[in-house]
Amino acid sequence: EVQLVESGGGLVQPGGSLRLSCAASGFTFSSYEMNWVRQPPGEGLEWVSYISSSGSSIYYADSVKGRFTISRDNAKNSLYLQMNSLRAEDTAVYYCARDDGDSNDVWGQGTLVTVSS
Amino acid sequence: SSELTQDPAVSVALGQTVRITCQGDSLRNYYATWYQQKPGQAPVVVIYGKNSRPSGIPDRFSGSSSGNTASLTITGAQAEDEADYYCNSRDSSGTYLGVFGGGTKLTVL
């Protein structure tokens, strides 16, 4: 079964850091580009970051540029999002999603990040 | 980056046809992907490419595009179609699916 499972969310104080992980299974992870997408409570979807299949090409939304770092370990079938200098407006459910060339066709269940003092 | 604009809310009577639209410059060059999201769940693709449906998506869902506008049509809406719908397209370079619409909440009356 093709599956993505996020972990690492939780409560963190403003200015703090958190590292999210996304474990992939059921497909050849190293062949796919990946995205992180977030959704603040009660709001819409917001793209956060993209990484190419090899990890050589990376992009970020302006709202997280300079604070978040996306990475992947193809040997471990895992995607990561290192989040530093967290702000209240970063509070959201964070999803990892597989880009199959046409769409983000597979999504994880999401992990909630709450930034609050 | 660019923006995609959707109506915040749309309603449809049970069994009738409804169209949800998405406008943005990127749609002149790239197809929109449409996602359905129900409360507490991750988004699910309902339409991608020119007008393709993933396995398991009912054929009452269809997509079209003209100029800078993409549309999702549900022909014969069912109660289970009540959900939020998001359009998604590539950025101006075409590299990543980095643009989302604000979402449309569909109510089935």
Coordinates of N, CA and C in Angstrom, one line a residue:
Chain A
E1 N 0.8 -1.2 0.0 CA 0.0 0.0 0.0 C 0.9 1.3 0.0
V2 N 0.6 2.2 -0.9 CA 1.3 3.4 -1.0 C 0.9 4.3 0.2
Q3 N 1.9 4.8 1.0 CA 1.6 5.5 2.2 C 2.6 6.5 2.6
L4 N 2.1 7.6 3.2 CA 3.0 8.6 3.7 C 2.5 8.8 5.2
V5 N 3.5 8.8 6.1 CA 3.2 9.0 7.5 C 4.0 10.1 8.1
E6 N 3.4 11.2 8.5 CA 4.1 12.3 9.1 C 4.3 12.1 10.6
S7 N 5.3 12.7 11.2 CA 5.5 12.7 12.6 C 6.3 13.9 13.0
G8 N 6.4 14.2 14.3 CA 7.2 15.3 14.8 C 6.5 16.5 15.2
G9 N 5.2 16.6 15.0 CA 4.5 17.8 15.4 C 4.3 17.9 16.9
G10 N 3.8 19.1 17.3 CA 3.6 19.3 18.7 C 3.5 20.7 19.1
L11 N 3.6 21.0 20.4 CA 3.5 22.4 20.9 C 4.9 22.9 21.1
V12 N 5.2 24.1 20.5 CA 6.5 24.7 20.6 C 6.3 26.2 20.9
Q13 N 7.2 26.8 21.6 CA 7.1 28.2 21.9 C 7.5 29.0 20.7
P14 N 7.0 30.3 20.6 CA 7.5 31.2 19.6 C 9.0 31.3 19.6
G15 N 9.7 31.2 18.4 CA 11.1 31.3 18.4 C 11.8 29.9 18.4
G16 N 11.0 28.9 18.7 CA 11.5 27.6 18.9 C 11.7 26.9 17.6
S17 N 12.1 25.6 17.7 CA 12.4 24.8 16.5 C 11.7 23.4 16.6
L18 N 11.4 22.8 15.4 CA 10.8 21.5 15.4 C 11.2 20.9 14.0
R19 N 11.4 19.6 14.1 CA 11.7 18.8 12.9 C 10.6 17.8 12.5
L20 N 10.0 18.0 11.4 CA 9.0 17.1 10.9 C 9.6 16.0 10.1
S21 N 9.0 14.8 10.2 CA 9.5 13.7 9.3 C 8.3 13.1 8.6
C22 N 8.5 12.6 7.4 CA 7.5 11.9 6.6 C 8.1 10.6 6.1
A23 N 7.5 9.5 6.6 CA 8.0 8.2 6.2 C 7.2 7.7 5.0
A24 N 7.9 7.3 3.9 CA 7.2 6.8 2.7 C 7.3 5.3 2.6
S25 N 6.3 4.7 2.1 CA 6.3 3.2 1.9 C 5.4 2.8 0.8
G26 N 5.7 1.7 0.2 CA 4.8 1.2 -0.9 C 5.1 1.7 -2.3
F27 N 6.2 2.5 -2.4 CA 6.6 3.0 -3.7 C 8.0 3.4 -3.7
T28 N 8.6 3.6 -4.9 CA 10.0 3.9 -5.0 C 10.2 5.4 -4.7
F29 N 10.4 5.7 -3.4 CA 10.5 7.1 -2.9 C 11.5 7.9 -3.7
S30 N 12.6 7.4 -4.1 CA 13.7 8.1 -4.7 C 13.3 8.6 -6.1
S31 N 12.2 8.1 -6.7 CA 11.7 8.5 -8.0 C 10.8 9.7 -8.0
Y32 N 10.4 10.1 -6.9 CA 9.3 11.1 -6.8 C 9.8 12.5 -6.2
E33 N 9.3 13.5 -6.7 CA 9.4 14.8 -6.1 C 8.4 14.9 -5.0
M34 N 8.7 15.7 -4.0 CA 7.8 15.8 -2.8 C 7.6 17.2 -2.4
N35 N 6.4 17.4 -1.7 CA 6.1 18.7 -1.2 C 5.6 18.7 0.2
W36 N 5.8 19.8 0.9 CA 5.2 20.0 2.2 C 4.1 21.0 2.0
V37 N 2.9 20.8 2.5 CA 1.7 21.6 2.4 C 1.2 21.8 3.8
R38 N 0.8 23.0 4.2 CA 0.2 23.2 5.5 C -1.2 23.8 5.5
Q39 N -1.9 23.6 6.6 CA -3.3 24.1 6.6 C -3.5 24.6 8.0
P40 N -3.6 25.9 8.2 CA -3.9 26.5 9.5 C -5.3 26.1 9.9
P41 N -5.6 26.0 11.2 CA -6.9 25.6 11.7 C -8.0 26.4 11.0
G42 N -9.0 25.8 10.4 CA -10.1 26.4 9.8 C -9.8 27.2 8.5
E43 N -8.6 27.1 8.0 CA -8.2 27.8 6.8 C -7.9 26.9 5.6
G44 N -7.4 27.5 4.5 CA -7.1 26.7 3.3 C -5.7 26.1 3.3
L45 N -5.4 25.4 2.2 CA -4.1 24.8 2.0 C -3.1 25.8 1.5
E46 N -1.9 25.7 2.1 CA -0.8 26.6 1.7 C 0.4 25.7 1.4
W47 N 0.9 25.8 0.1 CA 2.2 25.2 -0.2 C 3.3 25.7 0.6
V48 N 4.2 24.9 1.1 CA 5.3 25.3 2.0 C 6.7 25.1 1.3
S49 N 6.9 23.9 0.7 CA 8.2 23.7 0.2 C 8.2 22.5 -0.8
Y50 N 9.1 22.5 -1.7 CA 9.3 21.4 -2.7 C 10.7 20.9 -2.7
I51 N 10.9 19.6 -3.0 CA 12.2 19.1 -3.2 C 12.2 18.1 -4.3
S52 N 13.1 18.1 -5.2 CA 13.2 17.2 -6.4 C 13.5 15.8 -5.9
S53 N 13.4 14.8 -6.8 CA 13.7 13.4 -6.4 C 15.1 13.2 -5.9
S54 N 16.0 13.9 -6.4 CA 17.4 13.7 -6.0 C 17.8 14.7 -4.8
G55 N 16.9 15.6 -4.6 CA 17.2 16.6 -3.6 C 18.0 17.8 -4.1
S56 N 18.3 17.8 -5.4 CA 19.2 18.9 -5.9 C 18.5 20.2 -6.2
S57 N 17.1 20.1 -6.2 CA 16.3 21.3 -6.5 C 15.3 21.5 -5.4
I58 N 15.3 22.7 -4.8 CA 14.5 23.0 -3.6 C 13.9 24.4 -3.8
Y59 N 12.7 24.5 -3.4 CA 12.0 25.8 -3.4 C 11.2 26.0 -2.1
Y60 N 10.9 27.2 -1.7 CA 10.2 27.5 -0.5 C 9.2 28.6 -0.8
A61 N 8.1 28.6 0.0 CA 7.2 29.7 0.0 C 7.9 30.9 0.7
D62 N 7.5 32.1 0.2 CA 8.1 33.3 0.8 C 7.9 33.4 2.3
S63 N 6.8 32.9 2.8 CA 6.5 33.0 4.2 C 7.4 32.1 5.1
V64 N 8.1 31.2 4.5 CA 9.0 30.3 5.4 C 10.4 30.4 4.9
K65 N 10.7 31.1 3.9 CA 12.1 31.2 3.3 C 13.0 31.7 4.4
G66 N 14.2 31.0 4.6 CA 15.2 31.5 5.5 C 14.9 30.9 6.9
R67 N 13.8 30.3 7.2 CA 13.5 29.7 8.5 C 13.3 28.2 8.4
F68 N 12.8 27.7 7.3 CA 12.5 26.3 7.1 C 13.5 25.7 6.2
T69 N 13.8 24.4 6.4 CA 14.7 23.7 5.5 C 14.1 22.3 5.2
I70 N 13.9 22.0 3.9 CA 13.5 20.7 3.4 C 14.6 19.9 3.1
S71 N 14.5 18.6 3.3 CA 15.6 17.6 3.0 C 15.0 16.3 2.8
R72 N 15.7 15.3 2.3 CA 15.2 14.0 2.1 C 16.4 13.0 2.2
D73 N 16.1 11.8 2.6 CA 17.1 10.7 2.7 C 16.5 9.6 1.9
N74 N 16.9 9.4 0.7 CA 16.3 8.4 -0.2 C 16.6 7.0 0.3
A75 N 17.7 6.8 1.0 CA 18.1 5.5 1.5 C 17.1 5.1 2.7
K76 N 16.6 6.1 3.3 CA 15.7 5.8 4.5 C 14.2 6.1 4.1
N77 N 14.0 6.4 2.8 CA 12.6 6.6 2.3 C 11.9 7.7 3.2
S78 N 12.6 8.8 3.5 CA 12.1 9.8 4.4 C 12.3 11.2 3.9
L79 N 11.3 12.0 4.2 CA 11.3 13.5 3.9 C 11.3 14.2 5.2
Y80 N 12.0 15.4 5.2 CA 12.1 16.1 6.5 C 11.7 17.6 6.2
L81 N 11.3 18.3 7.3 CA 11.2 19.7 7.3 C 11.7 20.2 8.6
Q82 N 12.8 20.9 8.6 CA 13.4 21.5 9.8 C 12.8 22.9 9.9
M83 N 12.1 23.2 11.0 CA 11.4 24.5 11.1 C 12.1 25.3 12.3
N84 N 12.7 26.4 12.0 CA 13.3 27.3 13.0 C 12.6 28.6 13.1
S85 N 12.9 29.3 14.2 CA 12.3 30.6 14.4 C 10.8 30.6 14.2
L86 N 10.1 29.7 14.8 CA 8.7 29.5 14.6 C 7.9 30.6 15.1
R87 N 6.8 30.9 14.4 CA 5.9 32.0 14.8 C 4.5 31.5 15.0
A88 N 3.6 32.3 15.6 CA 2.3 31.8 15.8 C 1.6 31.5 14.5
E89 N 1.9 32.2 13.5 CA 1.2 32.0 12.2 C 1.7 30.8 11.5
D90 N 2.7 30.1 12.0 CA 3.1 28.8 11.5 C 2.2 27.6 12.1
T91 N 1.4 27.9 13.0 CA 0.5 26.9 13.5 C -0.4 26.4 12.4
A92 N -0.4 25.1 12.3 CA -1.1 24.4 11.2 C -0.9 22.9 11.2
V93 N -1.7 22.2 10.5 CA -1.5 20.8 10.2 C -0.5 20.8 9.0
Y94 N 0.5 20.0 9.1 CA 1.5 19.9 8.0 C 1.4 18.6 7.4
Y95 N 1.2 18.6 6.0 CA 1.1 17.4 5.2 C 2.3 17.3 4.3
C96 N 2.8 16.0 4.2 CA 3.7 15.8 3.1 C 2.9 15.2 1.9
A97 N 3.3 15.4 0.7 CA 2.5 15.0 -0.4 C 3.5 14.6 -1.6
R98 N 3.1 13.5 -2.3 CA 3.9 13.0 -3.4 C 3.5 13.7 -4.7
D99 N 4.4 14.2 -5.5 CA 4.1 14.8 -6.8 C 4.4 13.8 -7.8
D100 N 3.4 13.3 -8.5 CA 3.6 12.3 -9.5 C 3.7 12.9 -10.9
G101 N 3.8 14.2 -11.0 CA 4.0 14.9 -12.3 C 2.7 15.5 -12.8
D102 N 1.6 15.0 -12.3 CA 0.3 15.6 -12.6 C -0.3 16.3 -11.4
S103 N -0.1 15.7 -10.3 CA -0.8 16.2 -9.1 C 0.0 15.8 -7.8
N104 N -0.4 16.3 -6.7 CA 0.0 15.7 -5.4 C -0.9 14.6 -5.1
D105 N -0.5 13.4 -5.6 CA -1.5 12.3 -5.7 C -1.6 11.5 -4.4
V106 N -0.6 11.6 -3.5 CA -0.7 10.8 -2.3 C -0.3 11.8 -1.1
W107 N -1.1 11.8 -0.1 CA -0.9 12.7 1.0 C -0.8 11.9 2.3
G108 N -0.1 12.4 3.3 CA -0.1 11.8 4.6 C -1.3 12.2 5.4
Q109 N -1.4 11.8 6.6 CA -2.6 12.2 7.4 C -2.4 13.5 8.1
G110 N -1.2 14.0 8.0 CA -0.9 15.3 8.6 C -0.4 15.2 10.1
T111 N 0.4 16.2 10.5 CA 0.9 16.4 11.8 C 0.7 17.8 12.3
L112 N 0.1 18.0 13.5 CA -0.3 19.3 13.9 C 0.9 20.0 14.6
V113 N 1.2 21.2 14.2 CA 2.2 22.0 14.8 C 1.5 23.2 15.5
T114 N 1.7 23.4 16.7 CA 1.1 24.5 17.5 C 2.2 25.4 18.0
V115 N 2.2 26.7 17.6 CA 3.2 27.6 18.1 C 2.5 28.6 19.1
S116 N 2.9 28.4 20.4 CA 2.2 29.2 21.4 C 3.0 29.2 22.7
S117 N 2.9 30.3 23.4 CA 3.6 30.4 24.7 C 2.6 30.0 25.8
Chain B
S1 N 5.8 33.4 -7.9 CA 4.5 32.7 -7.6 C 3.4 33.4 -8.2
S2 N 2.2 32.8 -8.1 CA 1.0 33.4 -8.6 C -0.2 33.1 -7.7
E3 N -1.4 33.5 -8.0 CA -2.5 33.3 -7.2 C -3.6 32.6 -7.9
L4 N -4.4 31.8 -7.2 CA -5.6 31.2 -7.8 C -6.8 31.7 -6.9
T5 N -7.9 32.1 -7.6 CA -9.0 32.6 -6.9 C -10.2 31.7 -7.1
Q6 N -10.8 31.4 -6.0 CA -12.1 30.5 -5.9 C -13.1 31.3 -5.1
D7 N -14.4 31.0 -5.5 CA -15.5 31.5 -4.7 C -15.5 30.7 -3.3
P8 N -15.7 31.5 -2.2 CA -15.6 30.8 -0.9 C -16.6 29.7 -0.7
A9 N -17.8 29.9 -1.2 CA -18.9 29.0 -0.9 C -19.8 28.8 -2.1
V10 N -20.3 27.6 -2.3 CA -21.3 27.3 -3.4 C -22.3 26.3 -2.8
S11 N -23.5 26.4 -3.2 CA -24.5 25.4 -2.8 C -25.2 24.8 -4.0
V12 N -25.7 23.6 -3.8 CA -26.3 22.8 -4.9 C -27.4 21.9 -4.3
A13 N -28.5 21.8 -5.0 CA -29.6 20.9 -4.6 C -29.2 19.5 -4.9
L14 N -29.6 18.6 -4.1 CA -29.3 17.2 -4.3 C -29.7 16.7 -5.7
G15 N -28.7 16.1 -6.4 CA -29.0 15.6 -7.7 C -28.8 16.6 -8.9
Q16 N -28.6 17.8 -8.5 CA -28.4 18.9 -9.5 C -26.9 19.0 -9.9
T17 N -26.6 19.9 -10.9 CA -25.3 20.1 -11.3 C -24.7 21.3 -10.8
V18 N -23.4 21.3 -10.4 CA -22.8 22.5 -9.9 C -21.4 22.6 -10.5
R19 N -21.0 23.9 -10.7 CA -19.6 24.1 -11.3 C -18.9 25.0 -10.3
I20 N -17.7 24.6 -10.0 CA -16.8 25.3 -9.1 C -15.6 25.8 -10.0
T21 N -15.3 27.1 -9.9 CA -14.3 27.7 -10.7 C -13.1 28.2 -10.0
C22 N -12.0 28.3 -10.8 CA -10.7 28.7 -10.2 C -10.1 29.6 -11.3
Q23 N -9.7 30.8 -10.9 CA -9.1 31.7 -11.9 C -7.6 32.1 -11.5
G24 N -6.8 32.1 -12.5 CA -5.4 32.6 -12.2 C -4.5 32.5 -13.5
D25 N -3.5 33.3 -13.5 CA -2.7 33.4 -14.7 C -2.0 32.1 -15.0
S26 N -1.6 31.3 -14.0 CA -0.9 30.1 -14.2 C -1.7 29.1 -15.0
L27 N -3.0 29.3 -15.0 CA -3.9 28.3 -15.6 C -3.9 28.5 -17.2
R28 N -3.3 29.6 -17.6 CA -3.1 29.8 -19.1 C -2.1 28.8 -19.6
N29 N -1.2 28.3 -18.7 CA -0.1 27.4 -19.2 C -0.2 26.0 -18.6
Y30 N -0.8 25.9 -17.4 CA -0.8 24.6 -16.7 C -2.2 24.2 -16.3
Y31 N -2.5 22.9 -16.3 CA -3.8 22.4 -15.9 C -3.9 22.6 -14.4
A32 N -5.1 22.7 -13.9 CA -5.4 22.7 -12.5 C -5.6 21.2 -12.0
T33 N -5.2 21.0 -10.8 CA -5.6 19.7 -10.1 C -6.7 20.2 -9.1
W34 N -7.7 19.3 -9.0 CA -8.7 19.6 -8.0 C -8.7 18.6 -6.9
Y35 N -8.8 19.1 -5.6 CA -8.8 18.2 -4.5 C -10.1 18.4 -3.7
Q36 N -10.6 17.3 -3.1 CA -11.7 17.3 -2.2 C -11.2 17.0 -0.8
Q37 N -11.6 17.8 0.1 CA -11.2 17.6 1.5 C -12.4 17.7 2.4
K38 N -12.6 16.6 3.1 CA -13.7 16.5 4.1 C -13.1 16.8 5.5
P39 N -13.9 17.2 6.5 CA -13.4 17.6 7.8 C -12.6 16.5 8.4
G40 N -11.4 16.9 8.9 CA -10.5 16.0 9.6 C -9.7 15.0 8.7
Q41 N -9.9 15.2 7.4 CA -9.2 14.3 6.5 C -8.2 15.1 5.6
A42 N -7.3 14.3 5.0 CA -6.3 14.9 4.1 C -7.0 15.1 2.7
P43 N -6.5 16.0 1.9 CA -7.1 16.2 0.6 C -7.0 15.0 -0.3
V44 N -7.9 14.8 -1.2 CA -7.9 13.7 -2.1 C -8.1 14.3 -3.5
V45 N -7.3 13.8 -4.5 CA -7.4 14.3 -5.9 C -8.7 13.7 -6.5
V46 N -9.5 14.7 -7.1 CA -10.7 14.2 -7.8 C -10.5 14.4 -9.3
I47 N -9.7 15.4 -9.7 CA -9.5 15.7 -11.2 C -8.0 16.2 -11.3
Y48 N -7.4 15.7 -12.3 CA -6.0 16.1 -12.7 C -5.8 16.2 -14.2
G49 N -4.8 16.9 -14.6 CA -4.6 17.0 -16.0 C -5.7 17.7 -16.8
K50 N -5.9 17.3 -18.1 CA -6.9 17.9 -18.9 C -8.3 17.6 -18.3
N51 N -8.6 16.4 -18.0 CA -9.8 16.0 -17.4 C -9.7 14.5 -17.0
S52 N -8.9 14.2 -16.1 CA -8.6 12.8 -15.7 C -9.1 12.6 -14.2
R53 N -9.6 11.4 -14.0 CA -10.0 11.0 -12.6 C -9.2 9.9 -12.1
P54 N -8.7 10.0 -10.9 CA -8.0 8.8 -10.3 C -9.0 7.7 -10.1
S55 N -8.5 6.5 -10.0 CA -9.3 5.3 -9.8 C -10.1 5.5 -8.5
G56 N -11.4 5.2 -8.6 CA -12.3 5.3 -7.4 C -13.1 6.6 -7.4
I57 N -12.7 7.6 -8.2 CA -13.5 8.8 -8.2 C -14.7 8.7 -9.2
P58 N -15.9 9.0 -8.7 CA -17.1 8.8 -9.6 C -17.0 9.6 -10.8
D59 N -17.6 9.1 -11.9 CA -17.6 9.9 -13.2 C -18.5 11.1 -13.2
R60 N -19.2 11.4 -12.1 CA -19.9 12.6 -12.0 C -19.0 13.8 -11.8
F61 N -17.7 13.6 -11.5 CA -16.8 14.6 -11.4 C -16.1 14.8 -12.8
S62 N -16.0 16.1 -13.2 CA -15.3 16.3 -14.5 C -14.6 17.7 -14.4
G63 N -13.6 17.9 -15.3 CA -12.9 19.1 -15.3 C -12.8 19.7 -16.6
S64 N -12.6 21.0 -16.7 CA -12.4 21.7 -18.0 C -11.6 23.0 -17.7
S65 N -11.2 23.6 -18.8 CA -10.4 24.8 -18.7 C -10.5 25.7 -19.9
S66 N -10.5 27.0 -19.7 CA -10.6 27.9 -20.8 C -9.9 29.2 -20.4
G67 N -8.9 29.6 -21.1 CA -8.1 30.8 -20.8 C -7.5 30.7 -19.4
N68 N -7.8 31.6 -18.5 CA -7.3 31.6 -17.2 C -8.2 31.0 -16.1
T69 N -9.2 30.2 -16.6 CA -10.2 29.7 -15.7 C -10.3 28.2 -15.8
A70 N -10.2 27.5 -14.7 CA -10.4 26.1 -14.6 C -11.7 25.8 -13.9
S71 N -12.4 24.8 -14.3 CA -13.7 24.5 -13.7 C -13.8 23.0 -13.3
L72 N -14.4 22.8 -12.1 CA -14.8 21.4 -11.7 C -16.3 21.3 -11.7
T73 N -16.8 20.4 -12.4 CA -18.2 20.2 -12.5 C -18.6 18.9 -11.8
I74 N -19.7 18.9 -11.0 CA -20.2 17.7 -10.4 C -21.6 17.6 -11.0
T75 N -21.9 16.6 -11.8 CA -23.1 16.3 -12.4 C -24.0 15.3 -11.6
G76 N -25.0 15.8 -11.0 CA -25.8 15.0 -10.1 C -25.2 14.9 -8.8
A77 N -25.0 16.0 -8.1 CA -24.3 16.0 -6.8 C -25.0 15.2 -5.8
Q78 N -24.2 14.5 -5.0 CA -24.7 13.6 -3.9 C -24.3 14.2 -2.6
A79 N -25.0 13.7 -1.5 CA -24.8 14.2 -0.2 C -23.3 14.1 0.2
E80 N -22.7 13.0 -0.2 CA -21.3 12.8 0.2 C -20.3 13.7 -0.5
D81 N -20.8 14.5 -1.5 CA -19.9 15.4 -2.2 C -19.7 16.7 -1.4
E82 N -20.5 16.9 -0.3 CA -20.4 18.1 0.5 C -19.0 18.1 1.1
A83 N -18.2 19.1 0.8 CA -16.8 19.1 1.2 C -16.2 20.4 0.8
D84 N -14.9 20.6 1.1 CA -14.1 21.7 0.6 C -13.4 21.3 -0.7
Y85 N -13.4 22.1 -1.7 CA -12.7 21.8 -2.9 C -11.6 22.9 -3.2
Y86 N -10.4 22.4 -3.5 CA -9.2 23.3 -3.7 C -8.7 23.0 -5.1
C87 N -8.4 24.1 -5.8 CA -7.6 24.0 -7.1 C -6.1 24.2 -6.8
N88 N -5.3 23.6 -7.6 CA -3.8 23.7 -7.4 C -3.2 23.7 -8.7
S89 N -2.2 24.5 -8.9 CA -1.5 24.6 -10.2 C 0.0 24.8 -10.0
R90 N 0.8 24.7 -11.0 CA 2.2 24.9 -10.9 C 2.6 26.4 -10.8
D91 N 3.8 26.6 -10.3 CA 4.3 28.0 -10.3 C 4.6 28.4 -11.7
S92 N 5.0 29.7 -11.8 CA 5.2 30.3 -13.2 C 6.3 29.5 -13.9
S93 N 7.2 28.9 -13.2 CA 8.3 28.2 -13.9 C 7.9 26.7 -14.3
G94 N 6.8 26.3 -13.8 CA 6.3 25.0 -14.0 C 6.9 23.9 -13.3
T95 N 7.7 24.3 -12.3 CA 8.6 23.3 -11.6 C 7.8 22.5 -10.5
Y96 N 7.0 23.2 -9.7 CA 6.4 22.6 -8.6 C 4.9 23.0 -8.5
L97 N 4.1 22.2 -7.8 CA 2.7 22.5 -7.6 C 2.5 23.4 -6.4
G98 N 3.0 24.7 -6.6 CA 3.1 25.6 -5.5 C 2.0 26.6 -5.3
V99 N 0.9 26.5 -6.1 CA -0.1 27.5 -6.0 C -1.5 26.8 -5.7
F100 N -2.1 27.3 -4.6 CA -3.4 26.7 -4.3 C -4.4 27.9 -4.3
G101 N -5.7 27.5 -4.7 CA -6.8 28.4 -4.5 C -7.2 28.4 -3.1
G102 N -8.0 29.4 -2.7 CA -8.4 29.6 -1.3 C -9.4 28.5 -0.8
G103 N -10.0 27.8 -1.8 CA -10.9 26.7 -1.4 C -12.4 27.2 -1.6
T104 N -13.2 26.2 -2.0 CA -14.7 26.5 -2.1 C -15.4 25.4 -1.2
K105 N -16.2 25.9 -0.3 CA -17.0 25.0 0.5 C -18.3 24.7 -0.2
L106 N -18.5 23.5 -0.6 CA -19.7 23.0 -1.3 C -20.7 22.5 -0.3
T107 N -21.9 23.1 -0.3 CA -23.0 22.6 0.5 C -24.0 21.9 -0.4
V108 N -24.4 20.7 -0.1 CA -25.5 20.0 -0.9 C -26.8 20.0 -0.1
L109 N -27.7 20.7 -0.7 CA -29.0 21.0 0.0 C -30.0 19.8 -0.2

